[in-house]
Amino acid sequence: GGASGLRAVIALYTGACLIGALATWFAVPDTAEPDPPQVHNDTGSQLREVLSRPNVWLLGGVIFCAYTAYYGTFYFAGFATAAYGQSAAGGAAVSVASGWLRAIVPVIAGLSADRASSRSVIVLSFGVLVVVFASLALLSPEVGGIALLYVQAATVAAAAFALRGVYYALLEEGGLPKHLTGTAVGVVALIGYTPDVLTPYLWGVLLDASPGAAGYRALFGSLAVTSCLGALLAALHRRKASSAP
């Protein structure tokens, strides 16, 4: 606790960033492929071409839904306190315990995507989220108790981390030319990460309007609907045979 704990956290994040920078410098090859003769590097034309591709908009929607579901992992602590009578420390333990999956699940999701496809992993992950979020919205605490909540929190975290591990692979599966990748990522990120702006405010309004467990159940119900939309958008994403320009 106190300033020493905060300094340790800052030092940890700083060290992780430095290690990441060094790993990138030494491990990532510094190769640049020349653009094909027919490719024009005009920013405006590239942006228009990216915006004209339905797969870019679909991927933006997929990431929007996936990132919203990821935000749902932050609310298990409050739900455990409001609906299960846990202390603040006990509620936090529900979220922290599932956070360790972050280091494992994306690797498994990536390997699975190589064997099947990223779209299949994404649709499956969204399907899992629909079921679990719906159960959180509908089941009373008496069903399974706090042990079931731990399982639900871990399952949501695993599915959310799997999505975050593979959703950008849809760019390649959708046949996006390499010279448009940077512009496409910018557009997709603008759409996909808007939950950073919207979600805390909107869910705060929801929880203020329905205090206690009822508000959290409504929140998880909305996440079930959002995850269903994400699965639909991923299913609509068209897979191309080649990603060459």
mmCIF file of C-alpha atoms in Angstrom:
data_model
loop_
_atom_site.group_PDB
_atom_site.id
_atom_site.type_symbol
_atom_site.label_atom_id
_atom_site.label_comp_id
_atom_site.label_asym_id
_atom_site.label_seq_id
_atom_site.Cartn_x
_atom_site.Cartn_y
_atom_site.Cartn_z
ATOM 1 C CA GLY A 1 0.000 0.000 0.000
ATOM 2 C CA GLY A 2 0.894 3.661 -0.272
ATOM 3 C CA ALA A 3 3.441 5.378 -2.470
ATOM 4 C CA SER A 4 5.907 2.484 -2.441
ATOM 5 C CA GLY A 5 3.333 0.126 -3.957
ATOM 6 C CA LEU A 6 2.481 2.627 -6.707
ATOM 7 C CA ARG A 7 6.182 3.113 -7.462
ATOM 8 C CA ALA A 8 6.587 -0.645 -7.794
ATOM 9 C CA VAL A 9 3.670 -0.816 -10.241
ATOM 10 C CA ILE A 10 5.117 2.041 -12.318
ATOM 11 C CA ALA A 11 8.526 0.352 -12.341
ATOM 12 C CA LEU A 12 6.947 -2.922 -13.467
ATOM 13 C CA TYR A 13 5.137 -1.301 -16.387
ATOM 14 C CA THR A 14 8.219 0.704 -17.344
ATOM 15 C CA GLY A 15 10.387 -2.405 -17.319
ATOM 16 C CA ALA A 16 7.859 -4.338 -19.406
ATOM 17 C CA CYS A 17 7.806 -1.562 -22.027
ATOM 18 C CA LEU A 18 11.615 -1.482 -22.180
ATOM 19 C CA ILE A 19 11.792 -5.252 -22.592
ATOM 20 C CA GLY A 20 9.181 -5.078 -25.333
ATOM 21 C CA ALA A 21 11.137 -2.338 -27.126
ATOM 22 C CA LEU A 22 14.377 -4.310 -26.977
ATOM 23 C CA ALA A 23 12.675 -7.511 -28.107
ATOM 24 C CA THR A 24 11.152 -5.682 -31.072
ATOM 25 C CA TRP A 25 14.485 -4.074 -31.997
ATOM 26 C CA PHE A 26 16.434 -7.327 -32.017
ATOM 27 C CA ALA A 27 13.807 -9.938 -32.924
ATOM 28 C CA VAL A 28 11.637 -8.292 -35.597
ATOM 29 C CA PRO A 29 13.392 -8.325 -39.001
ATOM 30 C CA ASP A 30 13.877 -4.918 -40.576
ATOM 31 C CA THR A 31 12.691 -5.816 -44.060
ATOM 32 C CA ALA A 32 10.617 -3.643 -46.344
ATOM 33 C CA GLU A 33 8.883 -4.979 -49.427
ATOM 34 C CA PRO A 34 8.680 -2.513 -52.313
ATOM 35 C CA ASP A 35 5.198 -1.499 -53.369
ATOM 36 C CA PRO A 36 3.936 -3.011 -56.630
ATOM 37 C CA PRO A 37 4.159 -0.584 -59.568
ATOM 38 C CA GLN A 38 0.374 -0.196 -59.736
ATOM 39 C CA VAL A 39 0.067 0.872 -56.101
ATOM 40 C CA HIS A 40 -0.313 4.605 -55.460
ATOM 41 C CA ASN A 41 0.698 5.919 -52.057
ATOM 42 C CA ASP A 42 -1.767 8.777 -52.060
ATOM 43 C CA THR A 43 -3.309 8.842 -48.576
ATOM 44 C CA GLY A 44 -6.717 9.967 -49.767
ATOM 45 C CA SER A 45 -7.047 7.204 -52.350
ATOM 46 C CA GLN A 46 -5.897 4.593 -49.854
ATOM 47 C CA LEU A 47 -8.441 5.798 -47.301
ATOM 48 C CA ARG A 48 -11.230 5.707 -49.880
ATOM 49 C CA GLU A 49 -10.257 2.192 -50.912
ATOM 50 C CA VAL A 50 -10.203 1.008 -47.294
ATOM 51 C CA LEU A 51 -13.580 2.586 -46.538
ATOM 52 C CA SER A 52 -15.073 0.906 -49.602
ATOM 53 C CA ARG A 53 -14.270 -2.579 -48.271
ATOM 54 C CA PRO A 54 -17.140 -4.171 -46.297
ATOM 55 C CA ASN A 55 -14.708 -6.458 -44.449
ATOM 56 C CA VAL A 56 -13.047 -3.434 -42.848
ATOM 57 C CA TRP A 57 -16.353 -2.211 -41.438
ATOM 58 C CA LEU A 58 -17.241 -5.721 -40.305
ATOM 59 C CA LEU A 59 -13.906 -6.088 -38.510
ATOM 60 C CA GLY A 60 -14.435 -2.726 -36.834
ATOM 61 C CA GLY A 61 -17.784 -3.997 -35.569
ATOM 62 C CA VAL A 62 -16.254 -7.276 -34.412
ATOM 63 C CA ILE A 63 -13.603 -5.468 -32.381
ATOM 64 C CA PHE A 64 -16.219 -3.064 -31.003
ATOM 65 C CA CYS A 65 -18.266 -5.998 -29.689
ATOM 66 C CA ALA A 66 -15.198 -7.893 -28.470
ATOM 67 C CA TYR A 67 -13.806 -4.868 -26.658
ATOM 68 C CA THR A 68 -17.178 -4.218 -25.054
ATOM 69 C CA ALA A 69 -17.221 -7.807 -23.811
ATOM 70 C CA TYR A 70 -13.685 -7.342 -22.468
ATOM 71 C CA TYR A 71 -14.930 -4.345 -20.494
ATOM 72 C CA GLY A 72 -17.484 -6.674 -18.926
ATOM 73 C CA THR A 73 -14.666 -8.470 -17.098
ATOM 74 C CA PHE A 74 -14.132 -5.331 -15.003
ATOM 75 C CA TYR A 75 -17.605 -5.538 -13.477
ATOM 76 C CA PHE A 76 -17.449 -8.944 -11.816
ATOM 77 C CA ALA A 77 -16.035 -7.457 -8.626
ATOM 78 C CA GLY A 78 -18.999 -5.121 -8.242
ATOM 79 C CA PHE A 79 -21.442 -7.889 -9.137
ATOM 80 C CA ALA A 80 -19.919 -10.216 -6.539
ATOM 81 C CA THR A 81 -20.353 -7.498 -3.926
ATOM 82 C CA ALA A 82 -23.872 -6.449 -4.926
ATOM 83 C CA ALA A 83 -25.410 -9.861 -5.655
ATOM 84 C CA TYR A 84 -23.333 -12.347 -3.650
ATOM 85 C CA GLY A 85 -22.600 -10.334 -0.529
ATOM 86 C CA GLN A 86 -18.827 -10.489 -0.960
ATOM 87 C CA SER A 87 -16.506 -7.968 0.632
ATOM 88 C CA ALA A 88 -14.566 -5.557 -1.567
ATOM 89 C CA ALA A 89 -11.522 -7.825 -1.343
ATOM 90 C CA GLY A 90 -13.597 -10.928 -2.076
ATOM 91 C CA GLY A 91 -15.189 -9.271 -5.096
ATOM 92 C CA ALA A 92 -11.812 -8.188 -6.435
ATOM 93 C CA ALA A 93 -10.546 -11.753 -6.096
ATOM 94 C CA VAL A 94 -13.147 -12.914 -8.623
ATOM 95 C CA SER A 95 -11.701 -10.603 -11.274
ATOM 96 C CA VAL A 96 -8.048 -11.027 -10.376
ATOM 97 C CA ALA A 97 -8.185 -14.834 -10.411
ATOM 98 C CA SER A 98 -9.378 -14.935 -14.019
ATOM 99 C CA GLY A 99 -6.819 -12.333 -15.122
ATOM 100 C CA TRP A 100 -4.071 -14.956 -15.150
ATOM 101 C CA LEU A 101 -5.713 -16.506 -18.206
ATOM 102 C CA ARG A 102 -4.504 -13.498 -20.192
ATOM 103 C CA ALA A 103 -1.056 -15.079 -20.588
ATOM 104 C CA ILE A 104 -2.330 -18.459 -21.801
ATOM 105 C CA VAL A 105 -5.560 -18.151 -23.749
ATOM 106 C CA PRO A 106 -4.375 -15.912 -26.638
ATOM 107 C CA VAL A 107 -1.648 -18.438 -27.499
ATOM 108 C CA ILE A 108 -4.183 -21.269 -27.565
ATOM 109 C CA ALA A 109 -6.557 -19.129 -29.646
ATOM 110 C CA GLY A 110 -3.778 -18.332 -32.127
ATOM 111 C CA LEU A 111 -2.825 -21.977 -32.535
ATOM 112 C CA SER A 112 -6.490 -22.884 -33.016
ATOM 113 C CA ALA A 113 -6.876 -20.132 -35.626
ATOM 114 C CA ASP A 114 -3.921 -21.567 -37.567
ATOM 115 C CA ARG A 115 -5.568 -24.979 -37.621
ATOM 116 C CA ALA A 116 -9.027 -23.734 -38.535
ATOM 117 C CA SER A 117 -9.509 -19.989 -39.106
ATOM 118 C CA SER A 118 -9.611 -16.839 -37.048
ATOM 119 C CA ARG A 119 -13.247 -16.362 -37.983
ATOM 120 C CA SER A 120 -14.155 -19.757 -36.530
ATOM 121 C CA VAL A 121 -12.366 -18.983 -33.254
ATOM 122 C CA ILE A 122 -14.060 -15.592 -33.058
ATOM 123 C CA VAL A 123 -17.560 -16.923 -33.711
ATOM 124 C CA LEU A 124 -17.048 -19.690 -31.137
ATOM 125 C CA SER A 125 -15.716 -17.229 -28.539
ATOM 126 C CA PHE A 126 -18.662 -14.906 -29.051
ATOM 127 C CA GLY A 127 -21.015 -17.884 -28.739
ATOM 128 C CA VAL A 128 -19.486 -18.757 -25.374
ATOM 129 C CA LEU A 129 -19.897 -15.142 -24.255
ATOM 130 C CA VAL A 130 -23.566 -15.113 -25.243
ATOM 131 C CA VAL A 131 -24.273 -18.178 -23.108
ATOM 132 C CA VAL A 132 -22.305 -17.018 -20.058
ATOM 133 C CA PHE A 133 -23.530 -13.420 -20.104
ATOM 134 C CA ALA A 134 -27.107 -14.659 -20.469
ATOM 135 C CA SER A 135 -26.622 -16.968 -17.481
ATOM 136 C CA LEU A 136 -25.265 -14.055 -15.434
ATOM 137 C CA ALA A 137 -28.302 -11.986 -16.336
ATOM 138 C CA LEU A 138 -30.875 -14.712 -15.630
ATOM 139 C CA LEU A 139 -29.585 -16.997 -12.857
ATOM 140 C CA SER A 140 -30.011 -16.060 -9.209
ATOM 141 C CA PRO A 141 -27.033 -16.255 -6.800
ATOM 142 C CA GLU A 142 -28.612 -19.312 -5.155
ATOM 143 C CA VAL A 143 -27.871 -21.310 -8.317
ATOM 144 C CA GLY A 144 -24.275 -22.450 -7.938
ATOM 145 C CA GLY A 145 -23.288 -19.745 -5.468
ATOM 146 C CA ILE A 146 -19.970 -17.957 -5.538
ATOM 147 C CA ALA A 147 -18.198 -21.007 -7.004
ATOM 148 C CA LEU A 148 -20.288 -20.734 -10.171
ATOM 149 C CA LEU A 149 -19.506 -17.017 -10.381
ATOM 150 C CA TYR A 150 -15.788 -17.837 -10.387
ATOM 151 C CA VAL A 151 -16.361 -20.235 -13.284
ATOM 152 C CA GLN A 152 -18.455 -17.688 -15.180
ATOM 153 C CA ALA A 153 -15.855 -14.952 -14.664
ATOM 154 C CA ALA A 154 -13.036 -17.216 -15.834
ATOM 155 C CA THR A 155 -14.997 -18.321 -18.900
ATOM 156 C CA VAL A 156 -15.834 -14.743 -19.892
ATOM 157 C CA ALA A 157 -12.205 -13.720 -19.414
ATOM 158 C CA ALA A 158 -10.954 -16.657 -21.489
ATOM 159 C CA ALA A 159 -13.331 -15.894 -24.365
ATOM 160 C CA ALA A 160 -12.549 -12.160 -24.252
ATOM 161 C CA PHE A 161 -8.788 -12.781 -24.244
ATOM 162 C CA ALA A 162 -9.154 -15.257 -27.115
ATOM 163 C CA LEU A 163 -10.938 -12.606 -29.157
ATOM 164 C CA ARG A 164 -8.268 -10.017 -28.442
ATOM 165 C CA GLY A 165 -5.598 -12.500 -29.496
ATOM 166 C CA VAL A 166 -6.904 -13.184 -32.989
ATOM 167 C CA TYR A 167 -9.351 -10.571 -34.227
ATOM 168 C CA TYR A 168 -6.796 -8.579 -36.244
ATOM 169 C CA ALA A 169 -5.961 -11.752 -38.175
ATOM 170 C CA LEU A 170 -9.239 -11.172 -40.019
ATOM 171 C CA LEU A 171 -7.430 -8.477 -42.027
ATOM 172 C CA GLU A 172 -5.300 -11.107 -43.727
ATOM 173 C CA GLU A 173 -8.092 -13.658 -43.994
ATOM 174 C CA GLY A 174 -10.234 -11.011 -45.671
ATOM 175 C CA GLY A 175 -7.660 -10.569 -48.445
ATOM 176 C CA LEU A 176 -6.610 -7.017 -47.565
ATOM 177 C CA PRO A 177 -3.640 -5.889 -49.718
ATOM 178 C CA LYS A 178 -0.501 -5.319 -47.679
ATOM 179 C CA HIS A 179 -0.095 -1.699 -48.774
ATOM 180 C CA LEU A 180 -3.473 -0.869 -47.171
ATOM 181 C CA THR A 181 -2.794 -2.534 -43.823
ATOM 182 C CA GLY A 182 -1.755 0.590 -41.914
ATOM 183 C CA THR A 183 -4.705 2.655 -43.112
ATOM 184 C CA ALA A 184 -7.114 -0.197 -42.443
ATOM 185 C CA VAL A 185 -5.825 -0.705 -38.899
ATOM 186 C CA GLY A 186 -6.324 3.003 -38.220
ATOM 187 C CA VAL A 187 -9.936 2.910 -39.431
ATOM 188 C CA VAL A 188 -10.695 -0.353 -37.636
ATOM 189 C CA ALA A 189 -9.179 0.897 -34.372
ATOM 190 C CA LEU A 190 -11.206 4.107 -34.545
ATOM 191 C CA ILE A 191 -14.402 2.054 -34.763
ATOM 192 C CA GLY A 192 -13.410 -0.854 -32.552
ATOM 193 C CA TYR A 193 -12.055 1.022 -29.534
ATOM 194 C CA THR A 194 -14.888 3.519 -29.112
ATOM 195 C CA PRO A 195 -16.088 1.500 -26.060
ATOM 196 C CA ASP A 196 -13.215 3.262 -24.247
ATOM 197 C CA VAL A 197 -15.287 6.438 -24.618
ATOM 198 C CA LEU A 198 -18.843 5.113 -24.414
ATOM 199 C CA THR A 199 -18.937 2.108 -22.127
ATOM 200 C CA PRO A 200 -17.908 3.554 -18.739
ATOM 201 C CA TYR A 201 -20.385 6.415 -19.081
ATOM 202 C CA LEU A 202 -23.318 4.383 -20.397
ATOM 203 C CA TRP A 203 -22.895 1.580 -17.873
ATOM 204 C CA GLY A 204 -22.478 4.116 -15.102
ATOM 205 C CA VAL A 205 -25.848 5.600 -16.060
ATOM 206 C CA LEU A 206 -27.364 2.103 -16.150
ATOM 207 C CA LEU A 207 -26.039 1.153 -12.706
ATOM 208 C CA ASP A 208 -27.178 4.477 -11.243
ATOM 209 C CA ALA A 209 -30.663 3.940 -12.646
ATOM 210 C CA SER A 210 -30.857 0.361 -11.312
ATOM 211 C CA PRO A 211 -28.722 0.114 -8.170
ATOM 212 C CA GLY A 212 -27.525 -3.225 -6.872
ATOM 213 C CA ALA A 213 -27.767 -6.629 -8.501
ATOM 214 C CA ALA A 214 -30.551 -5.603 -10.903
ATOM 215 C CA GLY A 215 -28.306 -3.090 -12.640
ATOM 216 C CA TYR A 216 -25.529 -5.634 -13.089
ATOM 217 C CA ARG A 217 -27.966 -8.191 -14.500
ATOM 218 C CA ALA A 218 -29.169 -5.628 -17.025
ATOM 219 C CA LEU A 219 -25.541 -4.869 -17.892
ATOM 220 C CA PHE A 220 -24.736 -8.538 -18.480
ATOM 221 C CA GLY A 221 -27.918 -8.920 -20.509
ATOM 222 C CA SER A 222 -26.788 -6.094 -22.790
ATOM 223 C CA LEU A 223 -23.430 -7.836 -23.142
ATOM 224 C CA ALA A 224 -25.164 -11.035 -24.249
ATOM 225 C CA VAL A 225 -26.893 -9.054 -27.012
ATOM 226 C CA THR A 226 -23.635 -7.328 -27.997
ATOM 227 C CA SER A 227 -21.816 -10.670 -28.158
ATOM 228 C CA CYS A 228 -24.557 -12.091 -30.359
ATOM 229 C CA LEU A 229 -24.077 -9.141 -32.723
ATOM 230 C CA GLY A 230 -20.321 -9.753 -32.720
ATOM 231 C CA ALA A 231 -20.814 -13.389 -33.725
ATOM 232 C CA LEU A 232 -23.082 -12.315 -36.581
ATOM 233 C CA LEU A 233 -20.593 -9.729 -37.871
ATOM 234 C CA ALA A 234 -17.745 -12.254 -37.734
ATOM 235 C CA ALA A 235 -19.847 -14.814 -39.592
ATOM 236 C CA LEU A 236 -20.542 -12.241 -42.310
ATOM 237 C CA HIS A 237 -16.829 -11.493 -42.754
ATOM 238 C CA ARG A 238 -15.821 -12.892 -46.122
ATOM 239 C CA ARG A 239 -12.682 -14.999 -46.332
ATOM 240 C CA LYS A 240 -10.501 -14.554 -49.395
ATOM 241 C CA ALA A 241 -8.227 -17.203 -50.813
ATOM 242 C CA SER A 242 -5.222 -14.881 -50.948
ATOM 243 C CA SER A 243 -4.112 -11.686 -49.256
ATOM 244 C CA ALA A 244 -1.743 -10.652 -52.010
ATOM 245 C CA PRO A 245 -2.166 -7.138 -53.466
#
